Structures are given as C-alpha cells and as structure tokens.
Amino acid sequence: MKAIEIKNLTKTYANGIQALKRIDLEVEQGDFFALLGANGAGKTTVIGILTDLVNKTAGEVKVFGHDIDKDFSVAKKFIGVVPQEINLNIFERAIDILVTQAGYYGIPCNEALPRAEELLKRLGLWEKRFGSPRTYSGGMKRRLMIARALIHEPKMLFLDEPTAGVDVEIRHEMWEYLRERNKAGLTILLTTHYLEEVEQMCRNAAIIKGGEIIMRDSVRKLLTFMDKEVYVVSVQHVKDITTLSQYKPVVVDDTTLEIEMSRKETLHDFVARLAQTGMVLTDIRPKGHRLEKLFLEVLNK
Ligand code: ATP
C-alpha cells in the first residue's frame, strides 16, 4: 500500500484557472518526498485536496489506501498538516493549543498532555509552553504548528513551505528534527522553493509546473541535471586569478569574483586553492535561484 496514490487529479477553480491538469503521483510509505515548483505551480492545491480543504474537480486520491471521497474521516487520522500561512490562535497558550488539537481527534487530556510535553521539549518550545504565540518568533510559531500537526501521531506529515521566514539556525534544527521523525517511520511530503532543503532532507521529488508533473525521480537523479553551479565569491581584495583557471573565474569588481564549479569539485577544495592565491575570503554563495535553473535544465532536456 502506498502512502499516497493520486490518479488523474484535476482542479479547476471557480475563476476558471486550471490549477491541476490530470496529475498522477504516488508516494511510498516512509518516503521523504518533495513537491517542487515555482509560485502558482499548483503545490498548495495538491496539499489542499489531500487534506480536504480544496474540492477536487476530478480524479482519485487515496491516503494509506483510503479514498478521500469515501472515507476522509479515516484518512484524516493518518495525516498531519502544517499549512503555509500561520494559523494559530495567538492568544491561546502553546500547551493548550496542542491539547485542544488532540481533542479534535478524540484523544483525552491525560494522554494528550504527555505527548504535548514531549513535542514541546523536542521542538525547543518547552520554556515557552505557557506562553502564547503572540510572544513567539516566526520560527517558534512554525515549530508549534509542527507540534500541533503531530499531536495525534499521524503516519504522514504535509509541510507547505515549512521554512518560509525561518532563520538559518532554526531551519537546520527543524531539518534535523524532521529527518529524525522520518527515520522513525513518519512519511513526509513537503513543498518548497528551496533546492537546498530538498538536498538536505528528501529522497524523492516531483517537479510541478503549470499544474502538470513534469518530472518525478530520486533527488540524487534530479540533482545530476545541475551539473554546474556558479558561485559569487567575495574577498577582501581580488588578486592574481591565474591559478584558479579550472574554475573559470570572472572578476566582477575589486572584491568580487564569480566562479563555476562542477558537481565533482568541492567548495572545500576551492577555498583551499583560493587561500593559496593570498586572497582572503569573506563570503561565498550560489548565484541565482538554483531551483529555477533546475527547472530550465529539466525542461530543456
Ligand atoms: P505558491 O508556491 O505560491 O504557494 P503553489 O504552487 O502552491 O504556489 P497554488 O497555490 O496551488 O500554487 O496555485 C495554483 C494556481 O491556482 C495559481 O494560478 C493560483 O493563482 C490558483 N489558485 C489557487 N488558489 C485559488 C483559489 N482559491 N481561487 C482561484 N484560483 C486559485
């Protein structure tokens, strides 16, 4: 049995926009799956249909073998959802938010409370358990939404752009937690714009564009399409670049270079080579939006 089976799924909104065009998609149990796509590609619509927030126009959707048209009330128990928009009651105490949510699934308070405590501890919210989201940072609110989505111990978690607006450190902590839960058996599907997130966490991915799945493969395979990457390198002063020729360096200004790196080369080697030229590195980052580039590579194949 698959965690998710989608066949011929179509969604046309009332305004005539065809957000999904007969898509087929399967996600195995235990997978960590990424649904990738640019703004408006249809990712949130897929999650909306899977969680019964959006009515599909046509097609068949099964969650752990349960058809959502026939028995959504059963399918619902298997899934936890972290929506894109923050939708917490900002005046309710964190611990109460979790216990109340458990109540919607028929979990009594004496069972919900230890679960809530465990989640709050694991997600770094323990100190603030009696505080309300009004006093939380963006990253804390998102972690509380993850705790809320997991309180009824679902088999599958949907995350719609989980790290939007979350700073780097918290993002890495969140990834670690999600990886751990996935190892323990939780199937996870996330939507994202960030290729880095996918590289760090996901095993399989599908790319959605204009309401159609244009590719579904392992993340490793998808990344082979990205054989070259351009980096912007900031240094204190640009010096002689002849020994960096394998990286096809381009001098942008007195303190900036652009280099090209293949997947076989490592940043570590580049940084060592740069140090030999006497240049002092101040920053290095990928140029441009990698996911956009990946789409172009895939589309042009
Ligand atoms: P984003 O990354 O911006 O969230 P997305 O890939 O999740 O984008 P969707 O939100 O699923 O994309 O939107 C797919 C298309 O459907 C878009 O053209 C969008 O404008 C349209 N759409 C989404 N929700 C509605 C709605 N409630 N009514 C009408 N059109 C909608």
mmCIF file of C-alpha atoms in Angstrom, residues 13-299:
data_model
loop_
_atom_site.group_PDB
_atom_site.id
_atom_site.type_symbol
_atom_site.label_atom_id
_atom_site.label_comp_id
_atom_site.label_asym_id
_atom_site.label_seq_id
_atom_site.Cartn_x
_atom_site.Cartn_y
_atom_site.Cartn_z
ATOM 1 C CA TYR A 13 -11.033 26.894 -9.582
ATOM 2 C CA ALA A 14 -14.277 28.865 -9.867
ATOM 3 C CA ASN A 15 -12.404 31.647 -11.701
ATOM 4 C CA GLY A 16 -11.559 29.178 -14.464
ATOM 5 C CA ILE A 17 -7.901 28.688 -13.519
ATOM 6 C CA GLN A 18 -6.873 25.105 -14.131
ATOM 7 C CA ALA A 19 -4.508 24.616 -11.214
ATOM 8 C CA LEU A 20 -4.011 20.854 -11.748
ATOM 9 C CA LYS A 21 -4.207 19.052 -15.065
ATOM 10 C CA ARG A 22 -4.765 15.305 -14.677
ATOM 11 C CA ILE A 23 -1.809 14.614 -12.453
ATOM 12 C CA ASP A 24 -0.685 11.162 -11.312
ATOM 13 C CA LEU A 25 1.513 10.877 -8.254
ATOM 14 C CA GLU A 26 2.480 8.135 -5.819
ATOM 15 C CA VAL A 27 4.402 8.471 -2.577
ATOM 16 C CA GLU A 28 5.727 5.367 -0.827
ATOM 17 C CA GLN A 29 5.315 4.829 2.893
ATOM 18 C CA GLY A 30 8.349 6.075 4.803
ATOM 19 C CA ASP A 31 9.454 8.382 1.998
ATOM 20 C CA PHE A 32 10.663 11.942 2.439
ATOM 21 C CA PHE A 33 9.168 13.496 -0.638
ATOM 22 C CA ALA A 34 9.470 16.978 -2.116
ATOM 23 C CA LEU A 35 6.923 18.608 -4.339
ATOM 24 C CA LEU A 36 8.862 21.287 -6.131
ATOM 25 C CA GLY A 37 7.566 24.156 -8.154
ATOM 26 C CA ALA A 38 7.595 27.883 -8.687
ATOM 27 C CA ASN A 39 4.891 30.202 -7.335
ATOM 28 C CA GLY A 40 1.487 29.218 -8.610
ATOM 29 C CA ALA A 41 2.606 25.834 -9.957
ATOM 30 C CA GLY A 42 -0.133 24.002 -8.044
ATOM 31 C CA LYS A 43 1.661 22.650 -4.956
ATOM 32 C CA THR A 44 -0.682 24.098 -2.344
ATOM 33 C CA THR A 45 -3.659 22.919 -4.362
ATOM 34 C CA VAL A 46 -2.351 19.326 -4.173
ATOM 35 C CA ILE A 47 -1.944 19.583 -0.389
ATOM 36 C CA GLY A 48 -5.337 21.293 -0.091
ATOM 37 C CA ILE A 49 -7.022 18.395 -1.871
ATOM 38 C CA LEU A 50 -5.135 15.766 0.155
ATOM 39 C CA THR A 51 -6.298 17.443 3.346
ATOM 40 C CA ASP A 52 -9.873 18.069 2.196
ATOM 41 C CA LEU A 53 -9.568 21.864 2.248
ATOM 42 C CA VAL A 54 -9.954 22.110 -1.511
ATOM 43 C CA ASN A 55 -12.538 20.172 -3.501
ATOM 44 C CA LYS A 56 -11.089 18.429 -6.496
ATOM 45 C CA THR A 57 -12.757 18.711 -9.886
ATOM 46 C CA ALA A 58 -11.946 15.159 -10.974
ATOM 47 C CA GLY A 59 -9.658 12.254 -10.228
ATOM 48 C CA GLU A 60 -8.955 9.796 -7.477
ATOM 49 C CA VAL A 61 -6.972 10.326 -4.271
ATOM 50 C CA LYS A 62 -6.078 7.656 -1.737
ATOM 51 C CA VAL A 63 -4.272 8.178 1.556
ATOM 52 C CA PHE A 64 -2.917 4.918 3.017
ATOM 53 C CA GLY A 65 -5.395 3.072 0.849
ATOM 54 C CA HIS A 66 -8.406 5.164 1.894
ATOM 55 C CA ASP A 67 -10.250 7.036 -0.828
ATOM 56 C CA ILE A 68 -10.750 10.595 0.406
ATOM 57 C CA ASP A 69 -14.162 10.770 -1.289
ATOM 58 C CA LYS A 70 -15.414 7.701 0.521
ATOM 59 C CA ASP A 71 -13.789 7.883 3.906
ATOM 60 C CA PHE A 72 -11.953 11.093 4.564
ATOM 61 C CA SER A 73 -12.710 10.762 8.267
ATOM 62 C CA VAL A 74 -10.441 7.679 8.330
ATOM 63 C CA ALA A 75 -7.790 9.164 6.037
ATOM 64 C CA LYS A 76 -7.734 12.289 8.195
ATOM 65 C CA LYS A 77 -6.380 10.375 11.187
ATOM 66 C CA PHE A 78 -3.323 9.363 9.188
ATOM 67 C CA ILE A 79 -2.281 12.873 8.263
ATOM 68 C CA GLY A 80 -0.898 15.948 9.958
ATOM 69 C CA VAL A 81 -0.701 19.267 8.153
ATOM 70 C CA VAL A 82 1.499 22.321 8.578
ATOM 71 C CA PRO A 83 -0.027 24.960 6.323
ATOM 72 C CA GLN A 84 1.871 27.738 4.624
ATOM 73 C CA GLU A 85 0.055 30.506 6.480
ATOM 74 C CA ILE A 86 0.431 30.773 10.225
ATOM 75 C CA ASN A 87 -2.991 29.899 11.604
ATOM 76 C CA LEU A 88 -2.515 29.662 15.353
ATOM 77 C CA ASN A 89 -4.764 31.241 17.932
ATOM 78 C CA ILE A 90 -2.234 33.814 19.054
ATOM 79 C CA PHE A 91 -3.842 34.282 22.474
ATOM 80 C CA GLU A 92 -4.006 30.607 23.465
ATOM 81 C CA ARG A 93 -1.180 29.051 25.494
ATOM 82 C CA ALA A 94 1.036 26.718 23.443
ATOM 83 C CA ILE A 95 0.340 23.712 25.623
ATOM 84 C CA ASP A 96 -3.419 24.316 25.379
ATOM 85 C CA ILE A 97 -3.226 24.625 21.600
ATOM 86 C CA LEU A 98 -1.785 21.111 21.458
ATOM 87 C CA VAL A 99 -4.207 19.561 23.946
ATOM 88 C CA THR A 100 -7.181 21.197 22.197
ATOM 89 C CA GLN A 101 -5.988 19.886 18.846
ATOM 90 C CA ALA A 102 -5.674 16.371 20.299
ATOM 91 C CA GLY A 103 -9.273 16.712 21.457
ATOM 92 C CA TYR A 104 -10.405 17.074 17.820
ATOM 93 C CA TYR A 105 -9.072 13.568 17.282
ATOM 94 C CA GLY A 106 -10.764 12.173 20.382
ATOM 95 C CA ILE A 107 -7.549 11.967 22.415
ATOM 96 C CA PRO A 108 -8.266 12.551 26.110
ATOM 97 C CA CYS A 109 -6.388 15.192 28.048
ATOM 98 C CA ASN A 110 -4.415 12.708 30.201
ATOM 99 C CA GLU A 111 -2.974 11.145 27.012
ATOM 100 C CA ALA A 112 -2.563 14.421 25.151
ATOM 101 C CA LEU A 113 -0.651 16.201 27.882
ATOM 102 C CA PRO A 114 2.439 13.930 27.984
ATOM 103 C CA ARG A 115 2.521 13.917 24.174
ATOM 104 C CA ALA A 116 2.293 17.711 24.093
ATOM 105 C CA GLU A 117 5.076 17.999 26.643
ATOM 106 C CA GLU A 118 7.328 15.676 24.688
ATOM 107 C CA LEU A 119 6.740 17.602 21.440
ATOM 108 C CA LEU A 120 7.329 20.965 23.074
ATOM 109 C CA LYS A 121 10.598 19.702 24.517
ATOM 110 C CA ARG A 122 11.762 18.177 21.253
ATOM 111 C CA LEU A 123 10.909 21.280 19.273
ATOM 112 C CA GLY A 124 12.660 23.647 21.652
ATOM 113 C CA LEU A 125 9.492 25.294 22.952
ATOM 114 C CA TRP A 126 9.495 23.921 26.479
ATOM 115 C CA GLU A 127 10.498 27.174 28.163
ATOM 116 C CA LYS A 128 7.657 28.949 26.413
ATOM 117 C CA ARG A 129 4.996 26.272 26.857
ATOM 118 C CA PHE A 130 2.776 28.541 28.950
ATOM 119 C CA GLY A 131 3.331 31.488 26.631
ATOM 120 C CA SER A 132 1.046 32.236 23.701
ATOM 121 C CA PRO A 133 2.123 32.525 20.046
ATOM 122 C CA ARG A 134 1.617 36.283 20.351
ATOM 123 C CA THR A 135 5.016 36.365 22.032
ATOM 124 C CA TYR A 136 6.652 33.836 19.668
ATOM 125 C CA SER A 137 9.089 34.498 16.839
ATOM 126 C CA GLY A 138 8.182 33.331 13.331
ATOM 127 C CA GLY A 139 10.348 30.211 13.695
ATOM 128 C CA MET A 140 8.749 29.327 17.033
ATOM 129 C CA LYS A 141 5.264 29.668 15.580
ATOM 130 C CA ARG A 142 6.190 27.316 12.778
ATOM 131 C CA ARG A 143 7.621 24.779 15.222
ATOM 132 C CA LEU A 144 4.435 24.968 17.262
ATOM 133 C CA MET A 145 2.470 24.278 14.089
ATOM 134 C CA ILE A 146 4.647 21.177 13.526
ATOM 135 C CA ALA A 147 3.945 20.038 17.105
ATOM 136 C CA ARG A 148 0.230 20.611 16.548
ATOM 137 C CA ALA A 149 0.337 18.597 13.312
ATOM 138 C CA LEU A 150 1.990 15.665 15.107
ATOM 139 C CA ILE A 151 -0.060 15.567 18.319
ATOM 140 C CA HIS A 152 -2.404 12.823 17.069
ATOM 141 C CA GLU A 153 0.605 10.744 15.910
ATOM 142 C CA PRO A 154 -0.153 10.713 12.189
ATOM 143 C CA LYS A 155 1.607 8.376 9.754
ATOM 144 C CA MET A 156 2.167 11.179 7.298
ATOM 145 C CA LEU A 157 3.061 14.842 7.594
ATOM 146 C CA PHE A 158 2.412 17.507 4.968
ATOM 147 C CA LEU A 159 4.505 20.625 5.197
ATOM 148 C CA ASP A 160 3.702 23.508 2.898
ATOM 149 C CA GLU A 161 6.891 25.574 2.654
ATOM 150 C CA PRO A 162 7.990 24.774 6.204
ATOM 151 C CA THR A 163 10.949 27.103 6.373
ATOM 152 C CA ALA A 164 9.499 30.214 4.743
ATOM 153 C CA GLY A 165 10.564 33.076 7.013
ATOM 154 C CA VAL A 166 12.598 30.859 9.331
ATOM 155 C CA ASP A 167 16.186 31.876 10.013
ATOM 156 C CA VAL A 168 19.108 29.645 9.092
ATOM 157 C CA GLU A 169 19.876 28.198 12.515
ATOM 158 C CA ILE A 170 16.275 27.276 13.289
ATOM 159 C CA ARG A 171 15.891 25.932 9.770
ATOM 160 C CA HIS A 172 18.740 23.478 10.345
ATOM 161 C CA GLU A 173 17.287 22.389 13.694
ATOM 162 C CA MET A 174 13.947 21.849 12.046
ATOM 163 C CA TRP A 175 15.505 19.755 9.284
ATOM 164 C CA GLU A 176 17.261 17.624 11.867
ATOM 165 C CA TYR A 177 14.040 17.012 13.760
ATOM 166 C CA LEU A 178 12.136 16.124 10.598
ATOM 167 C CA ARG A 179 14.897 13.764 9.453
ATOM 168 C CA GLU A 180 14.752 12.033 12.826
ATOM 169 C CA ARG A 181 10.967 11.609 12.633
ATOM 170 C CA ASN A 182 11.268 10.301 9.099
ATOM 171 C CA LYS A 183 13.850 7.719 10.231
ATOM 172 C CA ALA A 184 11.393 6.641 12.904
ATOM 173 C CA GLY A 185 8.862 5.890 10.142
ATOM 174 C CA LEU A 186 6.931 9.099 9.501
ATOM 175 C CA THR A 187 6.223 9.686 5.813
ATOM 176 C CA ILE A 188 6.815 13.334 4.952
ATOM 177 C CA LEU A 189 5.761 15.368 1.954
ATOM 178 C CA LEU A 190 6.908 18.941 1.716
ATOM 179 C CA THR A 191 6.528 21.676 -0.826
ATOM 180 C CA THR A 192 9.334 24.107 -1.268
ATOM 181 C CA HIS A 193 11.074 26.615 -3.483
ATOM 182 C CA TYR A 194 14.442 25.775 -1.958
ATOM 183 C CA LEU A 195 16.616 23.184 -3.563
ATOM 184 C CA GLU A 196 18.902 23.200 -0.537
ATOM 185 C CA GLU A 197 16.037 21.968 1.615
ATOM 186 C CA VAL A 198 15.446 19.137 -0.814
ATOM 187 C CA GLU A 199 19.113 18.181 -0.991
ATOM 188 C CA GLN A 200 19.335 18.113 2.792
ATOM 189 C CA MET A 201 16.280 16.058 3.538
ATOM 190 C CA CYS A 202 14.378 14.444 0.699
ATOM 191 C CA ARG A 203 14.832 11.121 -1.064
ATOM 192 C CA ASN A 204 12.364 11.563 -3.910
ATOM 193 C CA ALA A 205 10.813 14.537 -5.598
ATOM 194 C CA ALA A 206 8.359 15.614 -8.242
ATOM 195 C CA ILE A 207 8.501 18.853 -10.151
ATOM 196 C CA ILE A 208 5.199 20.526 -10.861
ATOM 197 C CA LYS A 209 4.845 23.240 -13.446
ATOM 198 C CA GLY A 210 1.685 24.885 -14.669
ATOM 199 C CA GLY A 211 -0.436 22.212 -12.970
ATOM 200 C CA GLU A 212 1.436 19.288 -14.509
ATOM 201 C CA ILE A 213 4.031 16.926 -13.081
ATOM 202 C CA ILE A 214 6.955 17.322 -15.426
ATOM 203 C CA MET A 215 9.329 15.007 -13.606
ATOM 204 C CA ARG A 216 9.357 12.533 -10.756
ATOM 205 C CA ASP A 217 12.584 10.912 -9.677
ATOM 206 C CA SER A 218 15.050 10.413 -6.869
ATOM 207 C CA VAL A 219 16.594 13.635 -5.594
ATOM 208 C CA ARG A 220 20.023 12.255 -6.434
ATOM 209 C CA LYS A 221 18.972 11.835 -10.060
ATOM 210 C CA LEU A 222 17.335 15.252 -10.243
ATOM 211 C CA LEU A 223 20.477 16.887 -8.983
ATOM 212 C CA THR A 224 22.541 15.334 -11.740
ATOM 213 C CA PHE A 225 20.797 17.796 -14.047
ATOM 214 C CA MET A 226 22.533 20.505 -12.095
ATOM 215 C CA ASP A 227 25.995 19.618 -13.262
ATOM 216 C CA LYS A 228 27.413 23.119 -12.919
ATOM 217 C CA GLU A 229 26.886 25.827 -10.403
ATOM 218 C CA VAL A 230 28.056 29.449 -10.422
ATOM 219 C CA TYR A 231 29.177 30.943 -7.091
ATOM 220 C CA VAL A 232 29.686 34.567 -6.142
ATOM 221 C CA VAL A 233 32.904 34.802 -4.138
ATOM 222 C CA SER A 234 33.612 37.890 -2.017
ATOM 223 C CA VAL A 235 37.183 38.552 -0.948
ATOM 224 C CA GLN A 236 38.979 41.446 0.724
ATOM 225 C CA HIS A 237 40.962 42.226 -2.467
ATOM 226 C CA VAL A 238 40.952 40.391 -5.767
ATOM 227 C CA LYS A 239 44.490 39.301 -6.707
ATOM 228 C CA ASP A 240 46.008 37.170 -9.468
ATOM 229 C CA ILE A 241 43.438 34.584 -10.610
ATOM 230 C CA THR A 242 45.557 32.534 -12.998
ATOM 231 C CA THR A 243 45.876 29.569 -10.619
ATOM 232 C CA LEU A 244 42.091 29.403 -10.356
ATOM 233 C CA SER A 245 41.626 28.862 -14.103
ATOM 234 C CA GLN A 246 39.906 25.463 -13.667
ATOM 235 C CA TYR A 247 37.016 27.362 -12.018
ATOM 236 C CA LYS A 248 36.674 29.792 -14.967
ATOM 237 C CA PRO A 249 36.875 32.856 -12.711
ATOM 238 C CA VAL A 250 35.391 36.173 -13.778
ATOM 239 C CA VAL A 251 36.390 39.340 -11.927
ATOM 240 C CA VAL A 252 33.248 41.357 -11.168
ATOM 241 C CA ASP A 253 34.906 44.144 -9.142
ATOM 242 C CA ASP A 254 37.769 44.708 -6.654
ATOM 243 C CA THR A 255 36.246 42.405 -4.075
ATOM 244 C CA THR A 256 34.083 40.020 -6.097
ATOM 245 C CA LEU A 257 34.691 37.009 -8.327
ATOM 246 C CA GLU A 258 32.343 34.620 -10.000
ATOM 247 C CA ILE A 259 33.434 31.041 -10.401
ATOM 248 C CA GLU A 260 31.966 27.925 -11.919
ATOM 249 C CA MET A 261 32.068 24.614 -10.125
ATOM 250 C CA SER A 262 31.091 21.179 -11.391
ATOM 251 C CA ARG A 263 29.411 18.661 -9.118
ATOM 252 C CA LYS A 264 32.662 16.706 -8.917
ATOM 253 C CA GLU A 265 34.514 19.636 -7.404
ATOM 254 C CA THR A 266 34.053 20.625 -3.783
ATOM 255 C CA LEU A 267 33.766 24.007 -2.142
ATOM 256 C CA HIS A 268 36.357 22.851 0.343
ATOM 257 C CA ASP A 269 38.976 22.358 -2.409
ATOM 258 C CA PHE A 270 38.103 25.687 -3.940
ATOM 259 C CA VAL A 271 38.505 27.518 -0.629
ATOM 260 C CA ALA A 272 41.919 25.862 -0.099
ATOM 261 C CA ARG A 273 43.003 26.868 -3.613
ATOM 262 C CA LEU A 274 41.781 30.413 -3.067
ATOM 263 C CA ALA A 275 43.799 30.666 0.153
ATOM 264 C CA GLN A 276 46.939 29.782 -1.843
ATOM 265 C CA THR A 277 46.419 32.860 -4.036
ATOM 266 C CA GLY A 278 46.617 35.032 -0.881
ATOM 267 C CA MET A 279 43.041 36.258 -1.254
ATOM 268 C CA VAL A 280 41.024 36.498 1.968
ATOM 269 C CA LEU A 281 37.553 35.021 1.614
ATOM 270 C CA THR A 282 34.706 36.999 3.171
ATOM 271 C CA ASP A 283 31.669 35.289 1.642
ATOM 272 C CA ILE A 284 30.687 32.646 -0.869
ATOM 273 C CA ARG A 285 27.192 31.901 -2.108
ATOM 274 C CA PRO A 286 25.456 30.303 -5.075
ATOM 275 C CA LYS A 287 24.438 32.766 -7.750
ATOM 276 C CA GLY A 288 20.799 32.895 -8.721
ATOM 277 C CA HIS A 289 17.965 30.605 -7.894
ATOM 278 C CA ARG A 290 19.080 27.009 -8.174
ATOM 279 C CA LEU A 291 15.615 25.554 -8.368
ATOM 280 C CA GLU A 292 14.741 27.803 -11.290
ATOM 281 C CA LYS A 293 17.883 26.585 -13.020
ATOM 282 C CA LEU A 294 16.955 23.001 -12.361
ATOM 283 C CA PHE A 295 13.541 23.575 -13.953
ATOM 284 C CA LEU A 296 15.202 25.041 -17.010
ATOM 285 C CA GLU A 297 17.598 22.104 -17.273
ATOM 286 C CA VAL A 298 14.761 19.606 -16.923
ATOM 287 C CA LEU A 299 12.508 21.442 -19.369
#
